[in-house]
Amino acid sequence: MISLITFFTIISCLIMAGVVILRKPDHPAHHAMSLLSVCFALWAAGTWMALLPNGGLDFFWVKTVMFVTIPIPGLFLYFSLHFVKLETAWTSRLKKLQPLIFILTVILMYLSFTPLMFSEYAVVNHHPQLTPGPAAIAYGITFSLLSVCGISVLITGYRRSTGLTKLQLAYVLFGLALTVVVGFNTNFILVALFQRFDFVAVGPLSSLFFLSCVTYAMVRHRLLDLRMVILRGLISALTVVIIAGGMTALWALGMQTFALHWFQDMIEWHIFLLVAFTAVVFPQLLNWVQSGVEHILAKHYFHPETAQQQLSQITAEVFESRELVERLKYFFSQTFHLLRCKIVLINQRKTKELCQNLHDCWSSLSFPEIIVFDELEESEWKEFLRTKDIMVMIPLQLRKEQLGWILLGSKHSGNAFSLSEIQFCQMIQPQVSLAFFHAQTRRKARQFTRLLQQEVDGATKELKRANTQLNQLDKLKDEFVSIASHELRTPMTAIRSYLWLSLFRTKETLPPTVKNHLTIAYSATERLLILVKELLTVSQLEAGRLELQRQPVDVAELVTTTLRELEVHAQEKHISVAVKYDTSFKEHTHLFWLDHMKITEVLQNLLGNALKFSPLKSKILLKISVKNTVLTIAVRDHGPGMSKEQKEVLFQKFGMKQHASGLGLFIAQKFAQLHGGRISVRSEVGKGSVFMLRLPEYIQKDVTR
Amino acid sequence: MNKKINILLVEDDALLGPLYTLLLEEQGYSVTLVSSADEVLYLYKTQHHFSLTLLDMMLPQTSGLDLLPQMLKHQPTARIIMLSNLHQPHLQHQALSAGALSYMIKSEYTPDTFISTIQQFLAVPTGMG
């Protein structure tokens, strides 16, 4: 048993020595710690050797134990002075005394093999008996003094430090306390005062408390919260004791109550049951007790699950960057009890420089997932973080896109960030980054929509403006046509009027030749006026500026009026014009919705042509009918008729070369088409022509005649 | 009693103004020829009454159409005939609905048809007895 413990102790000590020295090969505290571990290992070895039954060598081994334990206080003080970065008057004095202490230690070590240390060694009743000499007393005094100094240094350091250093010293002191309590009792008090060597082997084992605590504090930078460690340790130990005790009591009781042999028969079975039962019950019980105790004592400690829940709620609820920043700042301040907390987003003018600095700091450390102040080596960047009071830097990034930083300041208590807290920060980084990314995306989408709306509005305004311009241009063209017509017709009117006056109103009789010439001139002006009017109409038609003005038209009346106007011309050529109203027309009770002026013109044109081309004394026949709601006016003449080629160019502009007005039929056809109808012709050379004007019924409120 | 009929002719053209004046005076009507909007409005404002007013559509810096309502404001019972050589049918419509008695396209009238049309409108008794 003792061998096992000793062996375990030695191995552990040596491992820790190695770990510590490798962590920082240059640091004096690490040197001291390493050597201390080695001393403890040797102490364990020596004690083991001393306890073995090895004849007369007991005494030798006891002296060896003394030899190896003498440097311990010296090394301890050396460690304390260099582990705690404290600069006071008496620490510097102590440091100056180091060489003296070293010499003293060496002397004592030498003296351990002399009778000055232990004057006598005897075995009385199987128990070794030691008689301490003056050197031993000197050692005792030295040990006490140096230990006290070391411990004071540590305690002062603990009191004055903050953050990680404080936590490290807490671990050191805790470990030390445990070791001292146990080791001191088993190896010094019991041995020196009560001459009991039973528990000597436990001494070195207890040193493991101190060693492991210190090693942990020196090697790891992110330490578990010590209070939680102690609390949970105590709870676990307590629970184990309770359950084990309970089990044992149960079993003992069972053995006493029931027959002994029955138990012994099925002893393996019983052990199995008990172990199984323990395995099931223990974790549940531990959990239950732990959460209960924590709820009472450790309510304000950091609980990752609660924090995660709160954070999830925030990220799920908030979609706007600014609000997100505020909520998160509050969350972090509350959860970690921070003095200050800041969230910096990139692309903000105010924090541009800070962002740049943070980024440079981050890149100088090769872009770690999280930056903890306490873990950094002393550098300009650490100084930068110190001035800004940034304890933890959490980069917010998503798919290589940098979003910003969460900067956690120091805690109210000045304590360090524990391992679970830092792990939590690392864990939530993607979640928070995503929330900010989402908020950003939403903002961009809204911006885009707004921009799009602006563009659309702008484009609409542009279109409206362009449209207005077009309308204005159209109007100008209209005006041009109008003014052109006016300018042309005014002198024409004058010419025609004065010619007329000359021909028909003068009191003087004109010489026949003059009269003749004037007559020709007069008819020329007539012809010109007609042409101008037609040109202007065509211009309007081409531009699509001609609109129909439909009104209910009495077709019969229109026809009659038109005929009356042309009566004179008809009589000149002795042509008789007959009108036939078909029964279909008479039965059609509705009035036709037509543009009166335009249809009149069309009819005038058709009739005029008929009159022009009919020979003397011939007949012109008008037939008015309604076929399938289409008004049909047919004008038949007995003129020369037209060939196929003539018919083809009939409705074209200036198609009929010998015709007085080449535009008449073109305009007539356009007018008909505007009404949704058309003019068609049936003609053969020598057989006259029939012009058919077809006008469909306009779907309007029908008005009965 | 053969009351003298006076006609107001508003025509700025140098050719047509004298022409129409001649034609009308031949018939024995008294003709007042003015050639601008200001003159017309002055006459109307000062309550000079005429049996008939012949108003040209194209006056210097003014459209006869714009002038019409102003004239009618001063003399709501005035009988005004629009004279035009413009080739815009919809103006005719507008003039008539604005209160003009008729709309004549100058180039379509020979002196005789011009006079006969005028006489038609004079035959209708004026509101002035």
PDB file of N, CA and C in Angstrom, chain A residues 36 38-47 61-76 105 108-109 112 117-118 139 142-143 146-147 187-188 203-204:
ATOM      1  N   LEU A  36      11.249  22.175  -6.546  1.00  0.00           N
ATOM      2  CA  LEU A  36      10.406  21.835  -5.399  1.00  0.00           C
ATOM      3  C   LEU A  36       9.744  20.486  -5.626  1.00  0.00           C
ATOM      4  N   VAL A  38      10.796  18.121  -7.518  1.00  0.00           N
ATOM      5  CA  VAL A  38      11.853  17.084  -7.428  1.00  0.00           C
ATOM      6  C   VAL A  38      12.139  16.763  -5.964  1.00  0.00           C
ATOM      7  N   CYS A  39      12.242  17.821  -5.174  1.00  0.00           N
ATOM      8  CA  CYS A  39      12.478  17.611  -3.734  1.00  0.00           C
ATOM      9  C   CYS A  39      11.398  16.752  -3.111  1.00  0.00           C
ATOM     10  N   PHE A  40      10.161  17.061  -3.480  1.00  0.00           N
ATOM     11  CA  PHE A  40       9.051  16.282  -2.939  1.00  0.00           C
ATOM     12  C   PHE A  40       9.132  14.823  -3.383  1.00  0.00           C
ATOM     13  N   ALA A  41       9.524  14.635  -4.629  1.00  0.00           N
ATOM     14  CA  ALA A  41       9.686  13.270  -5.136  1.00  0.00           C
ATOM     15  C   ALA A  41      10.740  12.530  -4.317  1.00  0.00           C
ATOM     16  N   LEU A  42      11.845  13.213  -4.095  1.00  0.00           N
ATOM     17  CA  LEU A  42      12.925  12.613  -3.306  1.00  0.00           C
ATOM     18  C   LEU A  42      12.468  12.372  -1.868  1.00  0.00           C
ATOM     19  N   TRP A  43      11.719  13.298  -1.368  1.00  0.00           N
ATOM     20  CA  TRP A  43      11.170  13.142  -0.017  1.00  0.00           C
ATOM     21  C   TRP A  43      10.355  11.867   0.073  1.00  0.00           C
ATOM     22  N   ALA A  44       9.475  11.687  -0.926  1.00  0.00           N
ATOM     23  CA  ALA A  44       8.646  10.471  -0.934  1.00  0.00           C
ATOM     24  C   ALA A  44       9.515   9.226  -1.018  1.00  0.00           C
ATOM     25  N   ALA A  45      10.516   9.291  -1.900  1.00  0.00           N
ATOM     26  CA  ALA A  45      11.418   8.135  -2.066  1.00  0.00           C
ATOM     27  C   ALA A  45      12.151   7.844  -0.771  1.00  0.00           C
ATOM     28  N   GLY A  46      12.672   8.916  -0.192  1.00  0.00           N
ATOM     29  CA  GLY A  46      13.428   8.749   1.056  1.00  0.00           C
ATOM     30  C   GLY A  46      12.589   8.155   2.165  1.00  0.00           C
ATOM     31  N   THR A  47      11.360   8.720   2.282  1.00  0.00           N
ATOM     32  CA  THR A  47      10.468   8.228   3.337  1.00  0.00           C
ATOM     33  C   THR A  47      10.176   6.742   3.144  1.00  0.00           C
ATOM     34  N   TRP A  61      18.627   6.681   6.026  1.00  0.00           N
ATOM     35  CA  TRP A  61      17.556   7.176   5.184  1.00  0.00           C
ATOM     36  C   TRP A  61      16.806   8.337   5.830  1.00  0.00           C
ATOM     37  N   VAL A  62      16.699   8.280   7.169  1.00  0.00           N
ATOM     38  CA  VAL A  62      16.062   9.426   7.847  1.00  0.00           C
ATOM     39  C   VAL A  62      16.858  10.690   7.605  1.00  0.00           C
ATOM     40  N   LYS A  63      18.186  10.547   7.719  1.00  0.00           N
ATOM     41  CA  LYS A  63      19.039  11.716   7.472  1.00  0.00           C
ATOM     42  C   LYS A  63      18.896  12.198   6.031  1.00  0.00           C
ATOM     43  N   THR A  64      18.740  11.218   5.110  1.00  0.00           N
ATOM     44  CA  THR A  64      18.569  11.595   3.702  1.00  0.00           C
ATOM     45  C   THR A  64      17.282  12.380   3.509  1.00  0.00           C
ATOM     46  N   VAL A  65      16.238  11.893   4.184  1.00  0.00           N
ATOM     47  CA  VAL A  65      14.951  12.605   4.114  1.00  0.00           C
ATOM     48  C   VAL A  65      15.129  14.051   4.556  1.00  0.00           C
ATOM     49  N   MET A  66      15.857  14.185   5.686  1.00  0.00           N
ATOM     50  CA  MET A  66      16.150  15.523   6.179  1.00  0.00           C
ATOM     51  C   MET A  66      16.867  16.338   5.114  1.00  0.00           C
ATOM     52  N   PHE A  67      17.837  15.699   4.529  1.00  0.00           N
ATOM     53  CA  PHE A  67      18.677  16.363   3.526  1.00  0.00           C
ATOM     54  C   PHE A  67      17.859  16.949   2.375  1.00  0.00           C
ATOM     55  N   VAL A  68      16.933  16.116   1.901  1.00  0.00           N
ATOM     56  CA  VAL A  68      16.171  16.571   0.728  1.00  0.00           C
ATOM     57  C   VAL A  68      15.048  17.552   1.093  1.00  0.00           C
ATOM     58  N   THR A  69      14.610  17.515   2.353  1.00  0.00           N
ATOM     59  CA  THR A  69      13.513  18.423   2.697  1.00  0.00           C
ATOM     60  C   THR A  69      13.996  19.795   3.148  1.00  0.00           C
ATOM     61  N   ILE A  70      15.299  19.902   3.491  1.00  0.00           N
ATOM     62  CA  ILE A  70      15.829  21.203   3.927  1.00  0.00           C
ATOM     63  C   ILE A  70      15.652  22.294   2.861  1.00  0.00           C
ATOM     64  N   PRO A  71      15.949  22.044   1.563  1.00  0.00           N
ATOM     65  CA  PRO A  71      15.802  23.129   0.579  1.00  0.00           C
ATOM     66  C   PRO A  71      14.363  23.598   0.368  1.00  0.00           C
ATOM     67  N   ILE A  72      13.403  22.771   0.816  1.00  0.00           N
ATOM     68  CA  ILE A  72      12.006  23.076   0.483  1.00  0.00           C
ATOM     69  C   ILE A  72      11.563  24.489   0.888  1.00  0.00           C
ATOM     70  N   PRO A  73      11.743  24.912   2.115  1.00  0.00           N
ATOM     71  CA  PRO A  73      11.283  26.276   2.462  1.00  0.00           C
ATOM     72  C   PRO A  73      11.985  27.364   1.664  1.00  0.00           C
ATOM     73  N   GLY A  74      13.304  27.158   1.457  1.00  0.00           N
ATOM     74  CA  GLY A  74      14.067  28.134   0.688  1.00  0.00           C
ATOM     75  C   GLY A  74      13.518  28.275  -0.723  1.00  0.00           C
ATOM     76  N   LEU A  75      13.310  27.117  -1.314  1.00  0.00           N
ATOM     77  CA  LEU A  75      12.768  27.117  -2.669  1.00  0.00           C
ATOM     78  C   LEU A  75      11.368  27.726  -2.684  1.00  0.00           C
ATOM     79  N   PHE A  76      10.620  27.415  -1.634  1.00  0.00           N
ATOM     80  CA  PHE A  76       9.253  27.943  -1.520  1.00  0.00           C
ATOM     81  C   PHE A  76       9.261  29.477  -1.502  1.00  0.00           C
ATOM     82  N   THR A 105      20.900  27.281   3.726  1.00  0.00           N
ATOM     83  CA  THR A 105      20.331  25.987   3.307  1.00  0.00           C
ATOM     84  C   THR A 105      21.421  24.949   3.070  1.00  0.00           C
ATOM     85  N   LEU A 108      22.895  23.762   6.335  1.00  0.00           N
ATOM     86  CA  LEU A 108      21.978  22.841   7.016  1.00  0.00           C
ATOM     87  C   LEU A 108      21.969  21.471   6.352  1.00  0.00           C
ATOM     88  N   MET A 109      22.028  21.499   5.019  1.00  0.00           N
ATOM     89  CA  MET A 109      22.033  20.220   4.286  1.00  0.00           C
ATOM     90  C   MET A 109      23.268  19.405   4.665  1.00  0.00           C
ATOM     91  N   SER A 112      22.971  17.910   8.019  1.00  0.00           N
ATOM     92  CA  SER A 112      21.996  16.841   8.234  1.00  0.00           C
ATOM     93  C   SER A 112      22.662  15.484   8.411  1.00  0.00           C
ATOM     94  N   MET A 117      22.408  17.275  13.667  1.00  0.00           N
ATOM     95  CA  MET A 117      20.998  17.198  13.278  1.00  0.00           C
ATOM     96  C   MET A 117      20.235  16.241  14.173  1.00  0.00           C
ATOM     97  N   PHE A 118      20.636  15.025  14.061  1.00  0.00           N
ATOM     98  CA  PHE A 118      20.015  14.029  14.945  1.00  0.00           C
ATOM     99  C   PHE A 118      21.129  13.390  15.759  1.00  0.00           C
ATOM    100  N   TYR A 139      16.889  24.107  11.956  1.00  0.00           N
ATOM    101  CA  TYR A 139      16.076  23.816  10.755  1.00  0.00           C
ATOM    102  C   TYR A 139      14.618  24.174  10.987  1.00  0.00           C
ATOM    103  N   THR A 142      14.257  27.882  10.847  1.00  0.00           N
ATOM    104  CA  THR A 142      14.401  28.349   9.455  1.00  0.00           C
ATOM    105  C   THR A 142      13.161  28.023   8.633  1.00  0.00           C
ATOM    106  N   PHE A 143      12.752  26.748   8.789  1.00  0.00           N
ATOM    107  CA  PHE A 143      11.573  26.287   8.050  1.00  0.00           C
ATOM    108  C   PHE A 143      10.389  27.213   8.324  1.00  0.00           C
ATOM    109  N   LEU A 146      10.997  30.958   6.978  1.00  0.00           N
ATOM    110  CA  LEU A 146      10.931  31.063   5.516  1.00  0.00           C
ATOM    111  C   LEU A 146       9.523  30.778   5.007  1.00  0.00           C
ATOM    112  N   SER A 147       8.899  29.793   5.591  1.00  0.00           N
ATOM    113  CA  SER A 147       7.529  29.479   5.174  1.00  0.00           C
ATOM    114  C   SER A 147       6.610  30.662   5.404  1.00  0.00           C
ATOM    115  N   ASN A 187       3.460  14.326   9.098  1.00  0.00           N
ATOM    116  CA  ASN A 187       4.914  14.120   9.088  1.00  0.00           C
ATOM    117  C   ASN A 187       5.707  14.919  10.107  1.00  0.00           C
ATOM    118  N   PHE A 188       5.068  15.870  10.695  1.00  0.00           N
ATOM    119  CA  PHE A 188       5.873  16.630  11.652  1.00  0.00           C
ATOM    120  C   PHE A 188       5.340  16.506  13.079  1.00  0.00           C
ATOM    121  N   GLY A 203       2.387  12.050   4.104  1.00  0.00           N
ATOM    122  CA  GLY A 203       2.939  13.393   3.982  1.00  0.00           C
ATOM    123  C   GLY A 203       3.250  13.789   2.541  1.00  0.00           C
ATOM    124  N   PRO A 204       4.146  13.015   1.924  1.00  0.00           N
ATOM    125  CA  PRO A 204       4.484  13.337   0.534  1.00  0.00           C
ATOM    126  C   PRO A 204       3.263  13.330  -0.364  1.00  0.00           C
TER     127      PRO A 204
END
